[in-house]
Coordinates of C-alpha atoms in Angstrom, one line a residue:
X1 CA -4.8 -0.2 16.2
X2 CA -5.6 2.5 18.3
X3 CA -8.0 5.3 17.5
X4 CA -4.8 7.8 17.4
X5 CA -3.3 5.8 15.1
X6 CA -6.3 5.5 12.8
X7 CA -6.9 8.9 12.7
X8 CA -3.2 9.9 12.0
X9 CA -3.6 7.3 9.4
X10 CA -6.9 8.1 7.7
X11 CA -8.9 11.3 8.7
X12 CA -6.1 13.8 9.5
X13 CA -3.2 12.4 7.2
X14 CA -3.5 14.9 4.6
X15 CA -3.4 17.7 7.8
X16 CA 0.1 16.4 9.1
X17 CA 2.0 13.5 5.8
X18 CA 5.2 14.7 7.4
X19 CA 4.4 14.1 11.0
X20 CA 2.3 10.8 10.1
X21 CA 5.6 9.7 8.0
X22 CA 8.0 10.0 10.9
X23 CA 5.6 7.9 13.2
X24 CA 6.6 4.3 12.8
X25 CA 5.0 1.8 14.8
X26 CA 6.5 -1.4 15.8
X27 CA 4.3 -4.5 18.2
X28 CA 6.8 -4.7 20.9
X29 CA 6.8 -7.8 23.3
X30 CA 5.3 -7.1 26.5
X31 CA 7.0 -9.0 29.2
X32 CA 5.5 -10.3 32.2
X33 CA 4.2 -8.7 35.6
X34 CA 6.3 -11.4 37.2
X35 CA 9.4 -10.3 35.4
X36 CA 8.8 -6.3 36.6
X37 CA 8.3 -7.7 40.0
X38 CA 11.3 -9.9 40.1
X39 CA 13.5 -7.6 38.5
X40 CA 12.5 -4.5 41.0
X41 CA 13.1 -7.0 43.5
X42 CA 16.7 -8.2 43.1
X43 CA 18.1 -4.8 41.2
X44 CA 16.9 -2.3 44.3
X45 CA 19.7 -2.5 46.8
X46 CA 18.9 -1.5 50.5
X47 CA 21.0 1.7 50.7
X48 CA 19.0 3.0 47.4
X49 CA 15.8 5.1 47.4
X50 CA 13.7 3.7 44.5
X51 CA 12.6 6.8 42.9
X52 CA 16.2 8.1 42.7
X53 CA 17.3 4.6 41.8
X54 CA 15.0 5.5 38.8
X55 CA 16.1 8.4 37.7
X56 CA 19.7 7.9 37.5
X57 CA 19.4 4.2 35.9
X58 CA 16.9 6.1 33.1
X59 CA 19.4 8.7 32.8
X60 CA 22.1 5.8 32.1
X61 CA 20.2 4.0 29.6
X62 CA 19.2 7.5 27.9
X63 CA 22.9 8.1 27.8
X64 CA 23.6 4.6 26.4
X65 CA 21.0 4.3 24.0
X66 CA 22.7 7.4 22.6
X67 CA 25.5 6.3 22.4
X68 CA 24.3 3.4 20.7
X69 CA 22.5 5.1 18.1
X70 CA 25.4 7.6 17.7
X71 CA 27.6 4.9 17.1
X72 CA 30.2 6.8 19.5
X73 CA 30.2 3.6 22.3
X74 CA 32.8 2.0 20.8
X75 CA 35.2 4.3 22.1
X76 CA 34.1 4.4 25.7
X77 CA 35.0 2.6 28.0
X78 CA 33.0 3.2 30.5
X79 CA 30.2 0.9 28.8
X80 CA 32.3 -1.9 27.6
X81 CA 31.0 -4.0 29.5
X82 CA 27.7 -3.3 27.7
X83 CA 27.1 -6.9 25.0
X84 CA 25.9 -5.2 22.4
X85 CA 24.8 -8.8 20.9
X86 CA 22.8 -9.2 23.2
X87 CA 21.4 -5.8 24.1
X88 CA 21.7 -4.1 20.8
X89 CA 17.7 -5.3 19.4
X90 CA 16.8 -3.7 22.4
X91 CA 18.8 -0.8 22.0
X92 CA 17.2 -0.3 18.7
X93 CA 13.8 -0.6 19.9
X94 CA 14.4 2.0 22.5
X95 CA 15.4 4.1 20.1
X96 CA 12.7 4.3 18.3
X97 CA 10.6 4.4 20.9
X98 CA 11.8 7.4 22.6
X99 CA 11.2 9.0 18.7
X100 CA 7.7 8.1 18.4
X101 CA 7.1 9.5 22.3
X102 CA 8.7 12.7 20.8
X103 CA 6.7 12.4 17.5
X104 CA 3.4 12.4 19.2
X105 CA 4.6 15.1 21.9
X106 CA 4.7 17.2 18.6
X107 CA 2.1 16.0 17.3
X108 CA -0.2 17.0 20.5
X109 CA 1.5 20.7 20.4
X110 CA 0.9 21.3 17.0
X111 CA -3.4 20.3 17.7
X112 CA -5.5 21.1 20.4
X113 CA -8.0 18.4 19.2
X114 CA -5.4 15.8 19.2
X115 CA -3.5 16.5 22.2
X116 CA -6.1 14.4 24.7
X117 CA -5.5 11.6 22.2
X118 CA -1.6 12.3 22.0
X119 CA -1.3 12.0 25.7
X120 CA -3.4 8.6 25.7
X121 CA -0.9 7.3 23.0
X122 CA 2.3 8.6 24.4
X123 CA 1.5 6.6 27.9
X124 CA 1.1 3.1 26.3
X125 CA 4.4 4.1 25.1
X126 CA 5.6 5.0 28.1
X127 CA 4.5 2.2 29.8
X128 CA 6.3 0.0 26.8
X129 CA 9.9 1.5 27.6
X130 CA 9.2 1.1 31.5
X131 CA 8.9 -2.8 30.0
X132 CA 12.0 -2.6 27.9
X133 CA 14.0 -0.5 30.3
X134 CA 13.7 -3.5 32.7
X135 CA 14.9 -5.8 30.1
X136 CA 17.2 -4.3 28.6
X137 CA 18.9 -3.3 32.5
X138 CA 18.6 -7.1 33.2
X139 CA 20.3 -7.9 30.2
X140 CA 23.0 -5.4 30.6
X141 CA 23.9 -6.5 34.6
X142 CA 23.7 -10.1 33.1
X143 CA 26.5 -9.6 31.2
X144 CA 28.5 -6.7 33.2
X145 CA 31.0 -9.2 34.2
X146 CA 32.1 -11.1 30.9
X147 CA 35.1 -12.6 32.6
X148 CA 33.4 -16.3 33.1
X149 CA 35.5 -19.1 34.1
X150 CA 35.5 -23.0 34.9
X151 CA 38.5 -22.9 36.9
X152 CA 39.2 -20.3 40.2
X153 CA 41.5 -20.7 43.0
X154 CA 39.7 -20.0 46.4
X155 CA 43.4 -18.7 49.1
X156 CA 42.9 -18.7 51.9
X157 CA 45.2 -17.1 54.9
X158 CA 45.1 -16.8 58.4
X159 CA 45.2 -13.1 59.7
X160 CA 45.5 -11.6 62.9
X161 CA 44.7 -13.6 65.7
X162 CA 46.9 -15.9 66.7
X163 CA 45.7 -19.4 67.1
X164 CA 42.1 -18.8 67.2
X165 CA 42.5 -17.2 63.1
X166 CA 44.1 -20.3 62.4
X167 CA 41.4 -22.6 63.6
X168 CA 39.0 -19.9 61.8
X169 CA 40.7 -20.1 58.8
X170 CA 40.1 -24.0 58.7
X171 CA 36.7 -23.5 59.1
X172 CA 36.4 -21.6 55.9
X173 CA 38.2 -23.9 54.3
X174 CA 35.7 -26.9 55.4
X175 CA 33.1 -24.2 54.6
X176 CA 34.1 -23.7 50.9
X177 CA 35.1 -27.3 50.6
X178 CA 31.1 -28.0 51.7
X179 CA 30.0 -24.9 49.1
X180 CA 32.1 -27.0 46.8
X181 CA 30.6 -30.5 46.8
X182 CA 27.0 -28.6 47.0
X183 CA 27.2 -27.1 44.1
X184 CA 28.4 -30.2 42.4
X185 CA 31.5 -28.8 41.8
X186 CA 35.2 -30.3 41.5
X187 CA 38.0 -29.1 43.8
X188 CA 41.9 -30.2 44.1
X189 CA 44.1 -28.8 47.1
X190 CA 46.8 -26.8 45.6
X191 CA 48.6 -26.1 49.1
X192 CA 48.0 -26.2 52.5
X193 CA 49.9 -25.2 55.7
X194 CA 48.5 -27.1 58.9
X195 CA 49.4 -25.4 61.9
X196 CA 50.4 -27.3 65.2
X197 CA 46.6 -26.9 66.9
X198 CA 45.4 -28.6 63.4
X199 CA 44.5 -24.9 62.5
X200 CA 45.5 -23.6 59.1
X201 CA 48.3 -20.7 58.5
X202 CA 47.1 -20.7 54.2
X203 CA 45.6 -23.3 51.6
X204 CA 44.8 -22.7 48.2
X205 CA 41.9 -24.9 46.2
X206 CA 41.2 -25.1 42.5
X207 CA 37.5 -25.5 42.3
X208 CA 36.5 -26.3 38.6
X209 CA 32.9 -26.5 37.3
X210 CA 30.3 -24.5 35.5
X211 CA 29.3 -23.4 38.9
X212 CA 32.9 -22.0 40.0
X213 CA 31.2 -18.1 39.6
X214 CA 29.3 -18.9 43.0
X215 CA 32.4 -18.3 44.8
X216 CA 33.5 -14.5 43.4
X217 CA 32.2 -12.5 46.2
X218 CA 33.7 -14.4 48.7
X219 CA 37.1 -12.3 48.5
X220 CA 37.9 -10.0 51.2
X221 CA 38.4 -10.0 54.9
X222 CA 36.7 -12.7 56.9
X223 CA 36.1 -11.7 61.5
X224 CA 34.7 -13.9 63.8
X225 CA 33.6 -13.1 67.1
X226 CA 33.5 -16.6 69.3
X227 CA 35.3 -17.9 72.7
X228 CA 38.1 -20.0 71.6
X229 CA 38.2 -23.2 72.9
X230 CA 41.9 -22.4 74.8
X231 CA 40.0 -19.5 76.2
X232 CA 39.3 -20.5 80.4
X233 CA 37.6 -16.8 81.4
X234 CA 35.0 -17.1 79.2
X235 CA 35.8 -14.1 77.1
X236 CA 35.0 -13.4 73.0
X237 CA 37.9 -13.2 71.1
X238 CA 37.6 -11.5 67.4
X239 CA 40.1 -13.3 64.6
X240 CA 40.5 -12.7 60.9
X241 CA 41.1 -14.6 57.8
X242 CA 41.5 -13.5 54.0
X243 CA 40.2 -14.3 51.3
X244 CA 41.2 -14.2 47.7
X245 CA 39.3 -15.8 44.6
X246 CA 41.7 -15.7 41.5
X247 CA 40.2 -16.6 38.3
X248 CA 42.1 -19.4 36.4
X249 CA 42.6 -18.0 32.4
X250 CA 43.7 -20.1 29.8
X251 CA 46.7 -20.3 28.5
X252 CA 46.0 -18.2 25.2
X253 CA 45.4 -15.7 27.9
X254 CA 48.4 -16.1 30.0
X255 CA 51.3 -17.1 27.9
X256 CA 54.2 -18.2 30.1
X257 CA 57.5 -18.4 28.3
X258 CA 59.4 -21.8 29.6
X259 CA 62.5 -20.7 29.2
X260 CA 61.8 -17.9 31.9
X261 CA 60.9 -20.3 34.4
X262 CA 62.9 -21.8 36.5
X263 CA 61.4 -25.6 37.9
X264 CA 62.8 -27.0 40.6
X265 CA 61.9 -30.3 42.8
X266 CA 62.1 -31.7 46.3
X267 CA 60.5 -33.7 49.1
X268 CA 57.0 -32.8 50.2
X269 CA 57.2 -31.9 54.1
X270 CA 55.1 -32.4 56.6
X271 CA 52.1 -34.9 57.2
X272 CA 51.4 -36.4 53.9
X273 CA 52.4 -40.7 54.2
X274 CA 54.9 -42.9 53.2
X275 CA 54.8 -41.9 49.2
X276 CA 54.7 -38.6 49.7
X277 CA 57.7 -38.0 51.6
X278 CA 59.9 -40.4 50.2
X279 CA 59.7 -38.9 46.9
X280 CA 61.0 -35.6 45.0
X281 CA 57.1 -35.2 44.3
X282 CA 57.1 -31.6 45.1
X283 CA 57.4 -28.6 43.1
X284 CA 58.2 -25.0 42.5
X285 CA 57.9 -22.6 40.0
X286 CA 59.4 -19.9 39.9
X287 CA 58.6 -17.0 37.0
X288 CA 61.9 -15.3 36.8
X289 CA 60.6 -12.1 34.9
X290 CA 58.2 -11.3 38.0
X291 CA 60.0 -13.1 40.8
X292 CA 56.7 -15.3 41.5
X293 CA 57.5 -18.3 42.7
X294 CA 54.9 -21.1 43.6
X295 CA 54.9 -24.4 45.5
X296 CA 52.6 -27.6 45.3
X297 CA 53.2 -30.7 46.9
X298 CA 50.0 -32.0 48.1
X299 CA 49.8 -34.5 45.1
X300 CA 52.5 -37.6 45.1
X301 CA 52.6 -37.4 40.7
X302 CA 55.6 -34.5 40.0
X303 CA 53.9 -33.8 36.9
X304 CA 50.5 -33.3 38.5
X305 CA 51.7 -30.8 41.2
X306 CA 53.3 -29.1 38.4
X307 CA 50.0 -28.3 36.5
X308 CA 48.8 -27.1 39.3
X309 CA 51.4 -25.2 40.0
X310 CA 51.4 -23.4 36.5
X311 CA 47.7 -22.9 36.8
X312 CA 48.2 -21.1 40.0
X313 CA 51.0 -19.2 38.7
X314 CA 49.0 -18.1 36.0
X315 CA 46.3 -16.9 38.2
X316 CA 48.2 -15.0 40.1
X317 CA 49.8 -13.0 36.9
X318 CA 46.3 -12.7 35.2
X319 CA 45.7 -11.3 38.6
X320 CA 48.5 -8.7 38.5
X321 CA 47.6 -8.0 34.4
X322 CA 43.8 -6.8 35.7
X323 CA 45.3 -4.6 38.2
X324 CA 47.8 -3.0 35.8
X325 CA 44.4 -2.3 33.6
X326 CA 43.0 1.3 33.5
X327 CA 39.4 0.2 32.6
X328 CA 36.6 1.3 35.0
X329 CA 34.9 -1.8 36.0
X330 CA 38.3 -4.0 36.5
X331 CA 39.1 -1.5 38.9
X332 CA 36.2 -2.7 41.1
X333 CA 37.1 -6.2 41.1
X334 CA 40.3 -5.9 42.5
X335 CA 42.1 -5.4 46.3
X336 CA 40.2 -8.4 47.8
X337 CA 43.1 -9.7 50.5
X338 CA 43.4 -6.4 52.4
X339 CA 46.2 -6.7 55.1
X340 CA 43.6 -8.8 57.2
X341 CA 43.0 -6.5 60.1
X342 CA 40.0 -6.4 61.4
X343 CA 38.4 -3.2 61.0
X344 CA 38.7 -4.3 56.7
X345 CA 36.4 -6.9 57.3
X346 CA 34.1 -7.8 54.5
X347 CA 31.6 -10.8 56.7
X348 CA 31.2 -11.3 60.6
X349 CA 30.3 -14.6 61.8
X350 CA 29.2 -14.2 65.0
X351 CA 28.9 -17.6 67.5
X352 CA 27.5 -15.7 70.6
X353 CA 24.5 -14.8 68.3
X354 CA 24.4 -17.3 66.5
X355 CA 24.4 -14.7 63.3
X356 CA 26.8 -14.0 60.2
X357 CA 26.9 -10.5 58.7
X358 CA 27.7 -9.4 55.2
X359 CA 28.7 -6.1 55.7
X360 CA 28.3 -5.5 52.1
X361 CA 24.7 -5.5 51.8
X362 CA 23.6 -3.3 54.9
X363 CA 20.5 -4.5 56.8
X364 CA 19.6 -7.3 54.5
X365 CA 23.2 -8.7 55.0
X366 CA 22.3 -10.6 58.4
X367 CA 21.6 -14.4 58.3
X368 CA 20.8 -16.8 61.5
X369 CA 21.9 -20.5 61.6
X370 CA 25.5 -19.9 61.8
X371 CA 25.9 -24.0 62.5
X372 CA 24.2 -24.1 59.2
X373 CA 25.7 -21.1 57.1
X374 CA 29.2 -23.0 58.1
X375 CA 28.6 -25.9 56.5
X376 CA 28.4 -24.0 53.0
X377 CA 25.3 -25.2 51.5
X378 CA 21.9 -23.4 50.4
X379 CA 22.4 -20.6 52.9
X380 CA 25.6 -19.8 51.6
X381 CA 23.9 -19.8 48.1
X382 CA 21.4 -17.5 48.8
X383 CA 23.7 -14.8 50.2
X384 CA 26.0 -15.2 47.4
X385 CA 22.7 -14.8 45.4
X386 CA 22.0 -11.4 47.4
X387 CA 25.8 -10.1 46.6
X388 CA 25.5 -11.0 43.2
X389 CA 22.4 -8.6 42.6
X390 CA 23.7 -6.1 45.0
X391 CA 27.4 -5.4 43.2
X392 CA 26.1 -5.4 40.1
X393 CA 23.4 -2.6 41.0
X394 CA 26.3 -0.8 42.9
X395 CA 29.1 -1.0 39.9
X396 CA 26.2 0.3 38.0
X397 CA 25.5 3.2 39.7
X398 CA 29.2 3.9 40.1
X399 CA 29.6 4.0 36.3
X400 CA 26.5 6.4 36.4
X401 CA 28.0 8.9 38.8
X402 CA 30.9 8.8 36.6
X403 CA 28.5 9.7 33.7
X404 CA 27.3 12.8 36.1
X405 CA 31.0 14.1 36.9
X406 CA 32.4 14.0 33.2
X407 CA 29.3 15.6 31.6
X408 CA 29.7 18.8 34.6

C-alpha cells in the first residue's frame, strides 16, 4: 500500500472522510513489457505520427468509455463493432480509473502537503491506464470485424490487358490455390473460364477452413508489370486482374425462397472429359427476384454443382445486403472489384524488379522474392499479417475523425 494511500487512510482521514470515501482502489493486472512493445508495433501504421496516433486513439477510448458508463452506446453505431463482452471489464476498470486520477487531482488542490504525494500516486495510475488502454485497444481491433466465416469465395477476373491479364490472372489463381493448401485449408473450383493461351478470362473458388479470414484483404485491383512472353522487342507490359472475396453466410442468414428460383440444367462445355460432357451435369441458378443468375459445371454430380451454385448465389446477395447497409464500418468493407483499370490498383507485382508492392500500406508495403511471394506461402502470410494490423488501425481512426466532425 502506498504511503498516499496510508495516510489518506489513517493520519489525514478525519481531514478529508468524503474525499477518502470516493477513492476506491482496485489491484489491476499489469501486463507485460512484451505485450506494450508488440502492440505499439503492429497498431502504428507508417503514414501515422505516434504522438498524434496517441492523442486521437485516447480521445476515442475517453469517448467510449463514456459512453459505456453512460449507458448511451447502445444507440450508436458508430461503436458497434465495440464487444462489449469482451471489453466491458475493461471498460469498467477504466472507468474507475480515470475517477480515482480525478479524485487525487482534487485531493492534491485541496493540500499543499499532499500534492507531492498526489502527483506520485496519480502517475502509477497513469501508468496503469497506459497498460489498459493497450488492452483494451487490442481487444477492441480484435473484434472490429465480427463477421467471421468458414466458407469465402475468392473471384477472380481478368481485366485490361488483353492476353498477358489473362495469363496474370492464372497466376493468382495458382497463387491463391498455393495460399490455400498452405494454410491447410480446403478449396473446390466453382467456375473457371480458360482462355485459348491457357490463360484465365474468370474463376471462382470456395476455400473453407478456420483459416479462410487469411484471404480478406486480398480484394481489389491486382497490376503487373512483366515482358509477356508473346512480347519479341523486349518491352514491359502492365495488365490487371480483380479480385473479389465474398464471404459465404449461412442459410439462416441468407434465406432463398425456392419457389423464386428458377434451376435449370445442361452440358458442361469445354475441356472437362468424357463424363463431364456427356452429361446434363451443369447448372444454373437463377434468383428471379434480383435477376442473379449463376453457373457451375466444374463438378460431374448435378446435385453437387448445385450447392455450390446456391452457396455462390448466396454470397453474392449477402454481398449486395452489406452494401444496402448504412452502418459505418460495412461501408469500408465494400467496392473491392473496381472496374479493373490500372490506375485502381490495390498490389504491383513487379518481374523486372523482382518486387511486389501493396500499395495499401505505404513504404512498408514492398516485398522482394517475387518467384516466392507467387507461390502463396509464408510471404504471402506475412503481408496479409501487415494489412490485417494496418486496416484495422486505419477503420479506427476513420471512426475517430468521425467522432471529431459530429461533436464540431
Amino acid at each position: 500500500m502506498s504511503l498516499l494511500i496510508r495516510r489518506c487512510k489513517f493520519d489525514n482521514y478525519w481531514r478529508y472522510p468524503k474525499l477518502a470515501n470516493r477513492i476506491k482502489f482496485h489491484e489491476l493486472h499489469a501486463w507485460s513489457l512484451t505485450n506494450l512493445i508488440w502492440s505499439s508495433r503492429n497498431f502504428c501504421n507508417a503514414q501515422a505520427k505516434p504522438n498524434i496516433l496517441d492523442d486521437r486513439t485516447k480521445k476515442f477510448l475517453d469517448y467510449l468509455a463514456n459512453e459505456y458508463k453512460n449507458k448511451s452506446w447502445r444507440n450508436n453505431n458508430l461503436i458497434d463493432f465495440v464487444d462489449l463482452n469482451a471489453s466491458g471489464g475493461l471498460l469498467s476498470k477504466r472507468v474507475q480509473l480515470i475517477e480515482n486520477i480525478q479524485n487525487l487531482h482534487d485531493l492534491g488542490q485541496q493540500d499543499i502537503e499532499m500534492k507531492k504525494l498526489a502527483e506520485e500516486e496519480e502517475a502509477l495510475y497513469n501508468e496503469q491506464l497506459n497498460e489498459l488502454d493497450e488492452r483494451l485497444l487490442n481487444i477492441i481491433l480484435g473484434n472490429m470485424y465480427k463477421d467471421s466465416y468458414d466458407n469465402i469465395i475468392v473471384e477472380i477476373t481478368a481485366g485490361v490487358g488483353g492476353q498477358e491479364a489473362m495469363l496474370f490472372a492464372k497466376d493468382l489463381y495458382d497463387m491463391y490455390i498455393g495460399y490455400a493448401k498452405y494454410l491447410g485449408l480446403d478449396y473446390e473450383v466453382i467456375d473457371i473460364e480458360i482462355s485459348d493461351n491457357k490463360g484465365i478470362r474468370h474463376a471462382s473458388i470456395m476455400i473453407s477452413g478456420d483459416q479462410a479470414d487469411k484471404f480478406q484483404h486480398e480484394g481489389g485491383v491486382h497490376r503487373v508489370q512483366r515482358v509477356p512472353a508473346t512480347e519479341r522487342m523486349g518491352r514491359v507490359h502492365t495488365s490487371t486482374a480483380s479480385v473479389a472475396i465474398l464471404p459465404v453466410p449461412s442459410e439462416i442468414q441468407i434465406a432463398i425462397n425456392e419457389k423464386d428460383l428458377k434451376v435449370e440444367t445442361k452440358r458442361a462445355s469445354g475441356a472437362g472429359g468424357q463424363h463431364v460432357n456427356t452429361t446434363d451435369s451443369a447448372v444454373r441458378v437463377t434468383h428471379l427476384p434480383s435477376g442473379l443468375s449463376v453457373t457451375c459445371q466444374v463438378d460431374r454430380s448435378q446435385d453437387k454443382n448445385k450447392k455450390m451454385a446456391m452457396n455462390k448465389l448466396r454470397s453474392i446477395l449477402y454481398e449486395q445486403q452489406l452494401n444496402k447497409q448504412s452502418s459505418f464500418t460495412s461501408e469500408l468493407r465494400q467496392k473491392q472489384m473496381g472496374m479493373g483499370y490500372r490506375n485502381e490498383k490495390i498490389r504491383t507485382y513487379n518481374y523486372n524488379q523482382d518486387r511486389v508492392t501493396d500499395h495499401r500500406l505505404g513504404q512498408n508495403g514492398t516485398l522482394y522474392n517475387l518467384p516466392e511471394f507467387m507461390q502463396g506461402g509464408a510471404a504471402l502470410e506475412e503481408l496479409e499479417d501487415k494489412l490485417y494490423n494496418h486496416v484495422r488501425m486505419k477503420t479506427l481512426l476513420e471512426i475517430v475523425k468521425k467522432l471529431e466532425t459530429r461533436s464540431k
